[in-house]
Coordinates of C-alpha atoms and ligand atoms in Angstrom, one line a residue:
M1 CA -1.6 2.8 -3.6
N2 CA 0.4 0.1 -5.2
V3 CA -2.1 -2.6 -5.9
E4 CA -0.3 -4.4 -8.8
G5 CA -1.7 -7.6 -7.5
I6 CA 1.5 -7.9 -5.4
E7 CA 1.7 -11.0 -3.4
V8 CA 4.0 -10.7 -0.5
A9 CA 4.8 -13.9 1.2
Q10 CA 5.7 -13.1 4.8
H11 CA 8.9 -15.0 5.4
G12 CA 9.7 -16.9 8.6
G13 CA 12.5 -14.6 9.2
K14 CA 10.1 -11.8 9.7
L15 CA 9.0 -13.2 13.0
D16 CA 12.3 -14.5 14.3
G17 CA 14.4 -12.9 16.9
E18 CA 11.8 -14.1 19.4
P19 CA 12.9 -17.3 21.2
A20 CA 10.1 -19.8 20.6
P21 CA 9.6 -23.2 22.3
P22 CA 10.2 -26.1 19.8
A23 CA 6.5 -26.9 19.9
A24 CA 5.4 -23.4 19.0
R25 CA 2.5 -23.1 16.6
K26 CA 3.5 -21.9 13.2
V27 CA 1.8 -19.4 11.0
F28 CA 2.1 -18.8 7.2
V29 CA 0.9 -15.3 6.1
K30 CA 0.2 -14.4 2.5
T31 CA -0.5 -10.8 1.7
Y32 CA -2.4 -9.5 -1.4
G33 CA -3.2 -5.9 -2.4
C34 CA -1.9 -2.6 -1.2
Q35 CA 0.8 -1.4 1.2
M36 CA -1.8 -1.1 3.9
N37 CA -2.3 -4.8 3.8
V38 CA 1.5 -5.3 4.1
Y39 CA 1.5 -3.1 7.2
D40 CA -1.6 -4.9 8.6
S41 CA 0.0 -8.3 8.0
Q42 CA 3.0 -7.2 10.1
R43 CA 0.8 -6.0 12.9
M44 CA -1.1 -9.2 12.8
S45 CA 2.1 -11.2 12.8
D46 CA 3.1 -9.1 15.9
A47 CA -0.2 -10.0 17.6
L48 CA 0.3 -13.7 16.7
A49 CA 3.9 -13.7 18.0
A50 CA 2.5 -12.4 21.3
D51 CA 0.1 -15.3 21.1
G52 CA 2.8 -17.9 20.7
Y53 CA 3.0 -18.3 16.9
T54 CA 6.3 -18.2 15.0
G55 CA 6.3 -17.4 11.3
T56 CA 7.1 -19.9 8.6
D57 CA 7.5 -19.6 4.8
R58 CA 6.6 -23.2 4.3
I59 CA 2.8 -23.4 4.0
E60 CA 2.8 -27.2 4.5
D61 CA 4.3 -26.7 8.0
A62 CA 1.7 -24.1 9.1
D63 CA -0.8 -24.7 11.9
L64 CA -2.4 -21.5 10.8
V65 CA -2.7 -20.1 7.3
L66 CA -3.6 -16.5 7.1
L67 CA -4.5 -14.9 3.8
N68 CA -4.7 -11.1 3.9
T69 CA -6.8 -10.3 0.9
C70 CA -7.7 -7.6 -1.6
H71 CA -11.1 -6.9 -3.2
I72 CA -10.2 -4.0 -5.4
R73 CA -10.7 -5.8 -8.8
E74 CA -12.4 -9.0 -9.6
K75 CA -9.1 -10.8 -10.4
A76 CA -7.7 -9.9 -7.0
A77 CA -10.7 -11.4 -5.2
E78 CA -10.9 -14.5 -7.4
K79 CA -7.2 -15.3 -6.7
V80 CA -8.1 -15.8 -3.1
Y81 CA -10.6 -18.5 -3.9
S82 CA -8.2 -20.5 -6.0
E83 CA -5.6 -20.2 -3.3
L84 CA -8.2 -21.4 -0.7
G85 CA -8.9 -24.5 -2.9
R86 CA -5.2 -25.4 -2.7
I87 CA -5.3 -24.8 1.1
R88 CA -8.3 -27.0 1.5
D89 CA -6.3 -29.9 0.0
L90 CA -3.4 -29.2 2.2
K91 CA -5.6 -29.1 5.2
A92 CA -7.0 -32.5 4.4
E93 CA -3.6 -33.9 3.7
R94 CA -2.3 -32.6 7.1
A95 CA -5.4 -33.9 8.8
G96 CA -4.5 -37.4 7.4
R97 CA -1.2 -37.0 9.3
G98 CA -3.1 -36.1 12.5
M99 CA -2.3 -32.4 12.3
E100 CA -4.8 -29.6 12.6
T101 CA -4.7 -26.6 10.3
L102 CA -6.6 -23.4 10.9
V103 CA -7.5 -21.3 7.9
A104 CA -8.1 -17.6 8.4
V105 CA -9.1 -15.0 5.8
A106 CA -8.5 -11.3 6.7
G107 CA -8.5 -8.1 4.6
C108 CA -10.9 -6.6 2.2
V109 CA -12.4 -9.7 0.8
A110 CA -13.2 -10.8 4.4
Q111 CA -14.9 -7.5 5.1
A112 CA -16.8 -7.5 1.8
E113 CA -18.0 -11.1 1.7
G114 CA -18.0 -12.1 5.4
A115 CA -19.7 -15.5 6.0
E116 CA -20.1 -16.0 2.3
I117 CA -16.5 -17.0 2.2
I118 CA -17.1 -20.0 4.5
R119 CA -20.2 -21.0 2.5
R120 CA -18.0 -21.0 -0.6
Q121 CA -15.0 -22.7 1.0
S122 CA -15.8 -24.7 4.1
A123 CA -12.1 -25.2 4.9
V124 CA -12.1 -21.6 6.1
D125 CA -12.4 -21.4 9.9
L126 CA -12.1 -17.7 10.5
V127 CA -13.1 -14.5 8.6
I128 CA -11.8 -11.3 10.0
G129 CA -12.2 -7.8 8.7
P130 CA -9.6 -5.0 8.9
Q131 CA -11.3 -3.2 11.7
T132 CA -11.1 -6.1 14.1
Y133 CA -7.5 -7.3 13.9
H134 CA -6.9 -6.6 17.5
R135 CA -9.4 -9.4 18.3
L136 CA -7.5 -11.9 16.2
P137 CA -6.0 -14.0 19.1
Q138 CA -9.4 -14.2 20.8
A139 CA -11.1 -15.1 17.5
L140 CA -8.5 -17.8 16.9
S141 CA -9.0 -19.4 20.2
R142 CA -12.7 -19.7 19.4
A143 CA -11.8 -21.2 16.0
R144 CA -9.5 -23.7 17.7
R145 CA -12.5 -24.9 19.8
G146 CA -14.2 -25.7 16.5
E147 CA -16.4 -22.6 16.1
K148 CA -16.6 -21.0 12.6
V149 CA -15.9 -17.4 13.4
V150 CA -16.9 -14.3 11.4
E151 CA -15.6 -10.9 12.8
T152 CA -16.6 -8.1 10.4
E153 CA -18.4 -5.6 12.7
Y154 CA -16.8 -2.2 12.9
A155 CA -15.3 -2.2 16.4
I156 CA -15.9 0.8 18.5
E157 CA -12.6 0.5 20.4
D158 CA -9.4 1.7 18.8
K159 CA -7.7 -1.2 17.1
F160 CA -4.3 0.5 16.9
E161 CA -4.4 1.2 20.7
Q162 CA -5.1 -2.5 21.4
L163 CA -2.8 -4.2 18.9
P164 CA 0.6 -4.9 20.4
S165 CA 3.1 -2.3 19.2
P166 CA 5.7 -3.5 16.7
R167 CA 8.5 -5.5 18.4
R168 CA 12.0 -4.3 18.1
A169 CA 13.2 -7.7 16.9
A170 CA 10.5 -7.9 14.2
I171 CA 11.2 -4.3 13.1
V172 CA 14.9 -5.1 12.8
G173 CA 14.1 -8.1 10.6
R174 CA 12.0 -6.0 8.3
G175 CA 14.8 -3.6 7.3
V176 CA 15.6 0.1 7.2
T177 CA 12.4 1.2 5.5
A178 CA 8.9 0.9 7.1
F179 CA 5.3 1.6 6.6
L180 CA 3.2 3.4 9.2
T181 CA -0.6 3.7 8.8
V182 CA -1.8 7.1 9.9
Q183 CA -5.2 7.1 8.3
E184 CA -7.6 4.5 7.3
G185 CA -10.9 4.4 5.4
C186 CA -12.4 6.6 2.8
D187 CA -15.4 8.9 2.5
K188 CA -14.9 9.9 -1.1
F189 CA -17.0 7.1 -2.7
C190 CA -15.5 7.1 -6.2
T191 CA -18.1 5.2 -8.2
F192 CA -15.8 2.4 -9.2
C193 CA -14.3 1.7 -5.8
V194 CA -14.9 -0.8 -3.0
V195 CA -12.6 0.8 -0.5
P196 CA -15.2 2.9 1.4
Y197 CA -17.1 -0.3 1.9
T198 CA -14.2 -2.5 2.9
R199 CA -12.2 -0.1 5.0
G200 CA -15.1 2.0 6.4
S201 CA -15.1 5.8 6.8
E202 CA -12.1 8.0 7.2
V203 CA -10.3 7.7 10.6
S204 CA -7.1 9.5 11.5
R205 CA -4.8 8.0 14.2
P206 CA -3.9 10.5 17.0
V207 CA -0.7 12.4 16.7
Q208 CA 0.9 10.9 19.9
Q209 CA 0.3 7.4 18.7
I210 CA 1.9 8.1 15.4
I211 CA 4.9 9.8 16.9
G212 CA 5.3 6.9 19.4
E213 CA 5.3 4.3 16.7
A214 CA 7.7 6.3 14.5
E215 CA 10.1 6.6 17.4
K216 CA 10.0 2.9 18.0
L217 CA 10.8 2.3 14.3
A218 CA 13.7 4.8 14.5
E219 CA 15.1 3.1 17.6
A220 CA 15.1 -0.2 15.7
G221 CA 17.1 1.3 12.9
V222 CA 14.5 2.4 10.4
R223 CA 15.7 5.4 8.3
E224 CA 12.8 5.9 5.9
V225 CA 9.1 5.9 7.0
T226 CA 6.2 5.9 4.5
L227 CA 3.0 7.1 6.0
L228 CA 0.0 5.2 4.8
G229 CA -3.6 5.9 4.3
Q230 CA -6.3 5.3 1.7
N231 CA -6.5 9.1 1.7
V232 CA -3.4 9.8 3.6
N233 CA -3.5 13.6 2.9
A234 CA -7.0 13.7 4.5
W235 CA -5.2 12.9 7.8
H236 CA -5.8 15.5 10.5
G237 CA -5.5 15.5 14.3
E238 CA -5.0 17.7 17.3
G239 CA -1.3 18.5 17.8
P240 CA 0.4 18.8 21.2
D241 CA 0.0 22.6 20.8
G242 CA -3.7 22.2 20.9
K243 CA -4.0 23.2 17.3
E244 CA -5.5 21.2 14.4
W245 CA -2.7 19.6 12.4
G246 CA -2.8 18.4 8.8
L247 CA -0.4 16.0 7.2
G248 CA 2.1 18.8 6.5
R249 CA 2.5 19.6 10.2
L250 CA 2.8 16.0 11.1
L251 CA 5.6 15.5 8.6
F252 CA 7.5 18.4 10.0
R253 CA 7.1 16.8 13.5
L254 CA 8.2 13.3 12.4
A255 CA 11.2 14.7 10.6
R256 CA 12.6 15.8 14.1
I257 CA 12.8 12.2 15.3
P258 CA 16.5 11.2 15.6
G259 CA 17.3 8.6 13.0
I260 CA 14.5 9.3 10.6
A261 CA 16.1 10.6 7.5
R262 CA 13.4 10.2 4.9
L263 CA 9.7 10.5 4.8
R264 CA 7.1 9.6 2.2
Y265 CA 3.4 9.3 2.2
T266 CA 0.8 7.4 0.0
T267 CA -1.9 7.4 -1.3
S268 CA -3.1 11.0 -1.8
H269 CA -6.3 12.4 -3.3
P270 CA -5.9 15.5 -5.4
R271 CA -8.6 17.3 -3.5
D272 CA -6.8 17.0 -0.2
M273 CA -3.4 18.5 -1.3
D274 CA -3.5 21.6 0.9
D275 CA -1.1 24.5 1.0
E276 CA 0.6 23.2 4.2
L277 CA 1.5 20.0 2.5
I278 CA 2.8 21.7 -0.6
E279 CA 4.9 23.9 1.7
A280 CA 6.3 20.8 3.3
H281 CA 7.5 19.7 -0.1
R282 CA 9.2 23.1 -0.4
D283 CA 10.7 23.3 3.0
L284 CA 11.2 19.9 4.4
A285 CA 14.4 18.2 3.2
E286 CA 13.4 14.9 4.7
L287 CA 10.3 14.7 2.6
M288 CA 11.2 12.9 -0.6
P289 CA 10.5 14.4 -4.0
Y290 CA 8.1 11.7 -5.1
L291 CA 4.4 11.9 -5.1
H292 CA 1.8 9.2 -5.9
L293 CA -1.2 11.3 -6.9
P294 CA -3.8 9.2 -8.8
V295 CA -6.0 10.9 -11.3
Q296 CA -7.7 7.9 -12.9
A297 CA -8.7 9.6 -16.1
G298 CA -8.1 12.7 -18.2
S299 CA -11.7 13.4 -19.4
D300 CA -13.9 15.7 -17.3
R301 CA -17.0 13.7 -18.3
I302 CA -15.4 10.5 -17.0
L303 CA -14.0 12.2 -13.9
K304 CA -17.5 13.4 -13.1
A305 CA -19.0 10.0 -13.6
M306 CA -16.3 8.6 -11.4
N307 CA -17.2 11.1 -8.7
R308 CA -13.6 12.3 -8.4
R309 CA -14.9 15.8 -7.9
H310 CA -12.2 17.7 -9.8
K311 CA -11.5 18.5 -13.4
A312 CA -8.5 17.3 -15.4
A313 CA -7.2 20.9 -15.6
D314 CA -7.4 21.2 -11.7
Y315 CA -5.1 18.2 -11.5
V316 CA -2.6 19.5 -14.1
R317 CA -2.5 22.9 -12.3
L318 CA -1.9 21.2 -9.0
V319 CA 1.0 19.2 -10.4
E320 CA 2.4 22.5 -11.8
R321 CA 2.1 24.1 -8.4
I322 CA 3.9 21.3 -6.7
R323 CA 6.6 21.3 -9.2
S324 CA 7.0 25.1 -8.9
V325 CA 8.0 24.6 -5.3
R326 CA 9.9 21.3 -5.8
P327 CA 11.2 21.2 -9.4
D328 CA 12.6 17.7 -9.1
M329 CA 9.3 16.2 -8.0
A330 CA 8.6 12.8 -9.6
M331 CA 5.0 12.1 -10.2
S332 CA 3.3 8.7 -10.0
G333 CA -0.3 7.9 -10.6
D334 CA -3.1 5.4 -11.0
F335 CA -5.3 5.1 -14.1
I336 CA -8.4 3.2 -15.0
V337 CA -9.3 2.6 -18.7
G338 CA -12.7 1.6 -19.9
F339 CA -14.9 3.1 -17.2
P340 CA -18.6 2.8 -18.3
G341 CA -19.3 5.4 -21.0
E342 CA -15.6 6.0 -21.9
T343 CA -15.3 6.9 -25.6
D344 CA -12.2 7.0 -27.7
A345 CA -12.2 10.8 -27.3
D346 CA -12.3 10.4 -23.5
F347 CA -9.5 8.0 -23.6
E348 CA -7.4 10.4 -25.8
D349 CA -7.9 13.0 -23.0
T350 CA -6.3 10.5 -20.6
M351 CA -3.3 10.1 -23.0
E352 CA -3.0 13.8 -23.4
L353 CA -3.0 14.3 -19.6
V354 CA -0.2 11.7 -19.3
R355 CA 1.8 13.5 -21.9
T356 CA 1.4 16.8 -20.1
V357 CA 2.2 15.5 -16.6
R358 CA 5.1 13.1 -17.5
Y359 CA 5.1 10.3 -14.9
A360 CA 8.1 8.6 -13.4
Q361 CA 6.0 5.6 -12.4
A362 CA 2.3 4.6 -12.8
Y363 CA -0.2 1.8 -12.3
S364 CA -2.9 1.4 -14.9
F365 CA -5.9 -1.0 -14.8
K366 CA -8.9 -2.1 -16.9
Y367 CA -12.1 -1.1 -15.2
S368 CA -13.5 -4.0 -13.2
P369 CA -17.1 -3.7 -12.1
R370 CA -17.4 -4.3 -8.4
P371 CA -20.6 -5.6 -6.8
G372 CA -22.4 -2.9 -4.8
T373 CA -20.6 0.1 -6.4
P374 CA -22.5 2.6 -8.5
G375 CA -20.2 2.0 -11.5
A376 CA -21.3 -1.6 -11.8
A377 CA -24.9 -0.5 -12.2
M378 CA -24.1 2.1 -15.0
N379 CA -25.0 1.6 -18.6
D380 CA -22.5 1.6 -21.5
H381 CA -20.0 -0.8 -20.2
V382 CA -16.9 -0.9 -22.5
A383 CA -16.1 -4.0 -24.4
E384 CA -13.3 -6.1 -23.0
A385 CA -11.3 -5.9 -26.3
V386 CA -11.5 -2.1 -26.3
K387 CA -10.3 -2.0 -22.7
D388 CA -7.4 -4.3 -23.7
D389 CA -6.4 -2.0 -26.5
R390 CA -6.6 1.2 -24.5
L391 CA -4.6 -0.4 -21.6
Q392 CA -1.9 -1.5 -24.0
R393 CA -1.6 2.0 -25.5
L394 CA -1.6 3.7 -22.1
Q395 CA 1.0 1.3 -20.7
A396 CA 3.2 1.8 -23.7
L397 CA 3.2 5.6 -23.2
L398 CA 3.7 5.2 -19.4
G399 CA 6.5 2.7 -20.1
D400 CA 8.2 5.2 -22.4
Q401 CA 8.0 7.9 -19.7
L402 CA 9.4 5.6 -17.0
R403 CA 12.4 4.7 -19.2
A404 CA 13.0 8.3 -20.1
F405 CA 12.8 9.2 -16.4
N406 CA 15.4 6.6 -15.5
A407 CA 17.6 7.4 -18.5
G408 CA 17.6 11.0 -17.4
M409 CA 19.4 10.0 -14.2
A410 CA 22.7 9.3 -16.0
G411 CA 25.5 11.3 -14.4
K412 CA 23.3 12.6 -11.6
T413 CA 24.6 12.9 -8.1
M414 CA 22.1 11.9 -5.4
D415 CA 21.7 10.5 -1.9
L416 CA 21.2 6.8 -1.7
L417 CA 19.7 4.9 1.2
I418 CA 21.5 1.6 1.3
E419 CA 18.7 -0.9 1.8
K420 CA 19.6 -4.5 1.4
P421 CA 22.1 -7.0 -0.1
G422 CA 22.0 -7.2 -3.9
R423 CA 21.2 -10.3 -5.9
R424 CA 24.9 -10.7 -6.9
P425 CA 27.6 -11.2 -4.2
G426 CA 29.5 -8.0 -3.4
Q427 CA 26.5 -5.8 -4.3
R428 CA 24.0 -3.8 -2.3
V429 CA 20.8 -2.2 -3.4
G430 CA 19.9 1.4 -2.4
R431 CA 16.9 3.6 -2.9
S432 CA 17.1 6.9 -4.7
P433 CA 15.0 9.9 -3.4
W434 CA 12.7 9.0 -6.4
L435 CA 12.1 5.5 -5.2
Q436 CA 14.3 3.8 -7.8
P437 CA 16.4 0.8 -6.8
V438 CA 20.1 1.6 -7.5
I439 CA 22.8 -1.1 -7.4
V440 CA 26.2 -0.2 -5.8
D441 CA 29.3 -2.0 -4.6
E442 CA 29.0 -3.3 -1.0
T443 CA 32.0 -1.2 -0.1
V444 CA 29.9 2.0 -0.7
G445 CA 28.2 1.7 2.7
E446 CA 26.5 -0.4 5.3
I447 CA 22.8 -1.1 5.2
G448 CA 21.0 1.9 6.7
D449 CA 23.7 4.4 5.5
I450 CA 22.8 7.3 3.3
V451 CA 25.6 7.9 0.9
S452 CA 26.2 10.3 -1.9
V453 CA 26.6 8.6 -5.3
R454 CA 26.7 9.3 -9.0
I455 CA 24.6 7.3 -11.5
T456 CA 26.9 5.5 -13.9
G457 CA 24.5 3.1 -15.6
T458 CA 20.9 3.3 -16.6
G459 CA 20.0 0.1 -18.4
N460 CA 17.4 -2.2 -16.9
S461 CA 18.7 -1.3 -13.5
L462 CA 20.4 1.9 -12.2
F463 CA 24.1 1.6 -11.2
A464 CA 26.1 4.1 -9.1
E465 CA 29.5 4.9 -7.8
P466 CA 30.4 6.9 -4.6
V467 CA 31.4 10.5 -5.1
Ligands
LIG501 N1 -7.3 5.8 -2.5 C1 -6.6 5.7 -3.7 C2 -6.9 4.5 -4.5 C3 -7.0 3.2 -3.8 S1 -7.4 1.8 -4.9 C4 -7.1 6.9 -4.5 O1 -8.0 7.5 -4.3 O2 -6.4 7.1 -5.5 C5 -6.0 1.8 -5.9 C6 -6.2 1.9 -7.4 O3 -6.9 0.9 -7.9 C7 -7.1 3.1 -7.7 O4 -6.4 4.3 -7.7 C8 -7.6 2.8 -9.1 O5 -6.8 3.2 -10.1 C9 -7.7 1.2 -9.0 N2 -9.0 0.7 -8.9 C10 -9.9 0.9 -7.9 N3 -11.1 0.3 -8.2 C11 -11.0 -0.2 -9.4 C12 -11.9 -0.9 -10.2 N4 -13.1 -1.2 -9.9 N5 -11.4 -1.3 -11.4 C13 -10.1 -1.1 -11.8 N6 -9.3 -0.4 -11.1 C14 -9.7 0.0 -9.9
LIG502 FE1 -11.4 4.5 -3.6 FE2 -11.8 7.0 -4.4 FE3 -11.6 6.4 -1.8 FE4 -9.5 6.3 -3.4 S1 -10.6 8.1 -3.0 S2 -10.1 4.8 -1.9 S3 -10.4 5.5 -5.3 S4 -13.2 5.7 -3.2
LIG503 FE1 -7.2 -4.0 -1.9 FE2 -8.3 -3.4 0.4 FE3 -6.0 -2.3 -0.2 S1 -9.3 -3.7 -1.5 S2 -6.1 -2.2 -2.4 S3 -6.4 -4.4 0.1 S4 -7.6 -1.3 0.8

C-alpha cells in the first residue's frame, strides 16, 4: 500500500451535490496513511452526510474535526498528536466565540491506542476504530451529549452492510477513478507490522456486495476501479455459481460491468499470487499491467526474521512468471531497511534483488519498532545512522530505476484515461496503464475518455499527443 505519509485533506467539494440547510453542521476530514484510509474517509463522509453534515476544507469552520489516522510507523502516529495539539487550541478559540467543536480520531491509531488518546489529549471527544465506522453517527450523538466515547470493539455485524452506500453525487465529485475495499485485515503477522492488530483478522466482502458497489461506481461515471485490501489477493468468496472464487475470478466478473474499463488491485502478498490471478494478468485486458508486490528485503535470513514466509528467490521467480505472461508488467514494491539484525551483507542482498527485478515505482522505509510487535522486542537493533545510509543508497537505486522506466516510455503509444484538469490552463492529466500521470492538451479528450496517445516528452512529467 502507498503509505508515504500521505495526508489527504478531504475537500468541501467532496461532499457537495447534496443540498444542505444553511445551518448544517460542518465536518473537516483529514486522512493519513494508506489508500484504505482514503476509502474509509469517503465512506465516513457518506455516513456523515446522511447525518446532516456537509464537508468543509476550512478546519476553523468545522463543528466536527475527524482525523483518520495511521499507526504504521512511529512518525505517522506522532504526527497525529501534534495535529491534535493544534486542534485543541482551535477548539478553545471557537469555544471563546460560543461555538462547539467535536474532535474525533478514527483509523489505526484509534484502534491501537483507544482511550489512551483521550488521556493524552483531552480535547478528543471520540475515538473510533476501523471496524465500527457504521456506528459513527450514533457515537457522535453520544459525544454531543458530553460523553467521551471510545468505540474500538470488533463489531460482529457487517460494517459494510450497514454503512450507507456511496452516493452518486459524492462519487461524481470524486472523479473517474475509485477505490473499492474488498478485503480487510491480515493474518500474516510479519514481525514488524501493526496491521494485524489495528485492522484485525482477514475478512473478505461478499461477491454480490462488491459487484453492487462497483456497479454504483460505474453508473456515476467511474472508469477505473482499484480493489483494496491489506492482503487483497487473499480475497475469496462464494460466487453466484456456488463455487469458491479467488481474486482472479472476481476481476473477470467486475470487468463485465458496463463502463468499467480498467481494474487494479493493491496490496498483494507474494504468497497469495495464485495461478488464477496470474492468468487474469494474461487474459484480462481490463487488468492493468502494474503490480504492487512488496518484498521488504532481499536477504533470506531477514525475510525469515520478518516472518514473510518466502525466500528472495521465490519472489524473483514469481515476478518472472508474471512477466512471462504479461511482458509489459511494471513492478512496484515496499522495502524496509535496518530491520533488527540486518547486516551490510543482508542489505546488499536487497540491493541485488532490486537490480534483478527492476521496479517502476517503490516505497522504502527505515524500520520503525512498533509497540507490541515481535520485531520491537528483538535484539540487534540497527543504528539510526546506518539505517539512514542504507535508505539513501536504496532510494538512489530505486530513483534511477523509476527515471529509466519513465524515460523508456518515449515514443510509445498507449491508452490514456483522461482524469482531471492539468495545473496549467488548456491541459489535462491522464493516467497511463502503468499508473504514470501524463499531460495532454485538453482537446485530446474529455475527462473519463480513454484515448490513444504517443509519448512525446519524458522530463519531470510525461507529455503526450493523440495518435
Ligand atoms: N499488507 C502490505 C503492507 C501494509 S503496510 C504487505 O504485506 O505488503 C505498508 C508498508 O509499510 C509495508 O509494506 C512495509 O514496507 C512498511 N512498514 C510496515 N511496518 C513498518 C515498520 N514497522 N517500519 C517501517 N516500515 C514498515
Ligand atoms: Fe503487515 Fe505483513 Fe500483513 Fe502486510 S502481510 S499487513 S506487512 S503483517
Ligand atoms: Fe496505516 Fe492502518 Fe493503513 S496503520 S497503512 S492506515 S492499515
